[in-house]
Amino acid sequence: MADSEASVDLVIVGAGPCGLAAAIAGRRAGLSVVLYDRGAIVSGIASYPTYMTFFSTAERIAIGDVPFLIATEKPTRRDALAYYRGVAALYDLDVRQFQTVESVTPASDDADGSRGASRWVVHTRHRSGSTHRIATRAVVIATGYFGRPNRLGVPGESLPHVRHGYLEGHEAWREDVVIVGGANSAVDAALDMHRAGGRVTLVHSGAALSPKIKPWVRPDIEARIREGAVHAHFNSRIVSIDADSVLVAGPEGTHRLPATQVYTMIGYLPETGLLEALGVPIDAATGIPDHDPITMATPVPGVYLAGVIASGLQANRIFIENGRDHGAQIVAHLCATDFPDLSRS
């Protein structure tokens, strides 16, 4: 039987930067707030390449009016992890790490909320196997994008040397590496693995590298391709994957490439399972959950969106720098509708 506890005003699913920003907005408004994340705090950023540098400057991804101070122009992954841990500690946020939210179900009207009746019960499972439940007036879905990688859908994709994420190039030393994709993630991985001594080949379905590649990275990858240090096959796709090679179909037919490591860097799908279970409509063409962009409220009372989950299939529409404002929008609406005494204070 699941352990239960007294209800809170707001539960946030996902402890990424946008979820943390929403929690801070709630705390500032006098709401009780709990965050759940199936991994560690800001686990999406933790999954970035070890030596990654952000495209945004530090001030554009800061939250909670806490300055993000660094000695360089742009923050690194390590800078960001330390910063967000520090902000969460400063605000004493109640972050429940390594707890997966398995479902959100309607609460009875007599739930023991401290202010108003709880609408929802959030059911979670800790990685230890223990289960918990907590009643809440409102739920913010801030689950981000990094749990459902796009799949190639080809034979061999489940082999152990095929990965859908990348941390650093060390393991590529003297290995034949095939990277699928042509945008920032694929290019960063290709350059890092090349410098670590890997024999790297890019396979990209487009006619050229993505126009959105970071401007300080593009000259580097283009030079490496020109000199043959990194090989590239454009207008091409992987047909199948074997233990030590891939079959590629391209403009000149099909051919095999040696591959003892394969990385599919072709993006992710939004995690809409909880929203669908709650009855939030999802646009079939865009993947955008139905919501009011002013309040971030969905048509289901007490259910809100924060961060990149609101962008549907176009993940590059919302980043930390614009998703961090969603929390203030949500809390303003929640206070005005559920806690008018707080909205006037």
PDB file of N, CA and C in Angstrom, residues 168-177 192-194 196-200 261 263:
ATOM      1  N   GLU A 168      30.593  11.822 -23.490  1.00  0.00           N
ATOM      2  CA  GLU A 168      31.922  12.311 -23.839  1.00  0.00           C
ATOM      3  C   GLU A 168      32.601  11.340 -24.789  1.00  0.00           C
ATOM      4  N   GLY A 169      33.727  11.776 -25.379  1.00  0.00           N
ATOM      5  CA  GLY A 169      34.350  11.041 -26.458  1.00  0.00           C
ATOM      6  C   GLY A 169      35.342   9.972 -26.084  1.00  0.00           C
ATOM      7  N   HIS A 170      35.678   9.834 -24.809  1.00  0.00           N
ATOM      8  CA  HIS A 170      36.768   8.953 -24.410  1.00  0.00           C
ATOM      9  C   HIS A 170      36.617   7.526 -24.948  1.00  0.00           C
ATOM     10  N   GLU A 171      35.399   6.982 -24.895  1.00  0.00           N
ATOM     11  CA  GLU A 171      35.199   5.599 -25.311  1.00  0.00           C
ATOM     12  C   GLU A 171      35.329   5.409 -26.818  1.00  0.00           C
ATOM     13  N   ALA A 172      35.428   6.494 -27.565  1.00  0.00           N
ATOM     14  CA  ALA A 172      35.541   6.383 -29.025  1.00  0.00           C
ATOM     15  C   ALA A 172      36.970   6.129 -29.504  1.00  0.00           C
ATOM     16  N   TRP A 173      37.940   6.186 -28.611  1.00  0.00           N
ATOM     17  CA  TRP A 173      39.337   6.040 -29.011  1.00  0.00           C
ATOM     18  C   TRP A 173      39.547   4.763 -29.815  1.00  0.00           C
ATOM     19  N   ARG A 174      40.046   4.929 -31.060  1.00  0.00           N
ATOM     20  CA  ARG A 174      40.351   3.839 -31.990  1.00  0.00           C
ATOM     21  C   ARG A 174      39.133   2.979 -32.334  1.00  0.00           C
ATOM     22  N   GLU A 175      37.945   3.550 -32.177  1.00  0.00           N
ATOM     23  CA  GLU A 175      36.706   2.853 -32.522  1.00  0.00           C
ATOM     24  C   GLU A 175      36.107   3.461 -33.789  1.00  0.00           C
ATOM     25  N   ASP A 176      35.341   2.629 -34.518  1.00  0.00           N
ATOM     26  CA  ASP A 176      34.589   3.103 -35.678  1.00  0.00           C
ATOM     27  C   ASP A 176      33.223   3.572 -35.194  1.00  0.00           C
ATOM     28  N   VAL A 177      33.010   4.880 -35.257  1.00  0.00           N
ATOM     29  CA  VAL A 177      31.811   5.485 -34.689  1.00  0.00           C
ATOM     30  C   VAL A 177      30.947   6.058 -35.810  1.00  0.00           C
ATOM     31  N   ASP A 192      33.914  15.887 -30.623  1.00  0.00           N
ATOM     32  CA  ASP A 192      34.517  15.389 -29.395  1.00  0.00           C
ATOM     33  C   ASP A 192      35.106  13.994 -29.595  1.00  0.00           C
ATOM     34  N   MET A 193      34.386  13.139 -30.293  1.00  0.00           N
ATOM     35  CA  MET A 193      34.874  11.781 -30.521  1.00  0.00           C
ATOM     36  C   MET A 193      36.058  11.762 -31.477  1.00  0.00           C
ATOM     37  N   HIS A 194      36.035  12.635 -32.451  1.00  0.00           N
ATOM     38  CA  HIS A 194      37.187  12.753 -33.353  1.00  0.00           C
ATOM     39  C   HIS A 194      38.431  13.149 -32.566  1.00  0.00           C
ATOM     40  N   ALA A 196      39.036  12.652 -29.526  1.00  0.00           N
ATOM     41  CA  ALA A 196      39.426  11.584 -28.605  1.00  0.00           C
ATOM     42  C   ALA A 196      40.052  10.397 -29.335  1.00  0.00           C
ATOM     43  N   GLY A 197      40.184  10.500 -30.649  1.00  0.00           N
ATOM     44  CA  GLY A 197      40.842   9.439 -31.407  1.00  0.00           C
ATOM     45  C   GLY A 197      39.919   8.459 -32.077  1.00  0.00           C
ATOM     46  N   GLY A 198      38.616   8.791 -32.161  1.00  0.00           N
ATOM     47  CA  GLY A 198      37.681   7.918 -32.848  1.00  0.00           C
ATOM     48  C   GLY A 198      37.685   8.149 -34.354  1.00  0.00           C
ATOM     49  N   ARG A 199      37.307   7.105 -35.100  1.00  0.00           N
ATOM     50  CA  ARG A 199      37.114   7.216 -36.551  1.00  0.00           C
ATOM     51  C   ARG A 199      35.627   7.488 -36.772  1.00  0.00           C
ATOM     52  N   VAL A 200      35.297   8.735 -37.054  1.00  0.00           N
ATOM     53  CA  VAL A 200      33.921   9.212 -36.951  1.00  0.00           C
ATOM     54  C   VAL A 200      33.304   9.447 -38.321  1.00  0.00           C
ATOM     55  N   GLN A 261      30.393   1.517 -32.629  1.00  0.00           N
ATOM     56  CA  GLN A 261      29.559   2.369 -31.787  1.00  0.00           C
ATOM     57  C   GLN A 261      28.639   3.170 -32.696  1.00  0.00           C
ATOM     58  N   TYR A 263      25.542   6.175 -32.524  1.00  0.00           N
ATOM     59  CA  TYR A 263      24.824   7.167 -31.729  1.00  0.00           C
ATOM     60  C   TYR A 263      23.735   7.785 -32.592  1.00  0.00           C
TER      61      TYR A 263
END
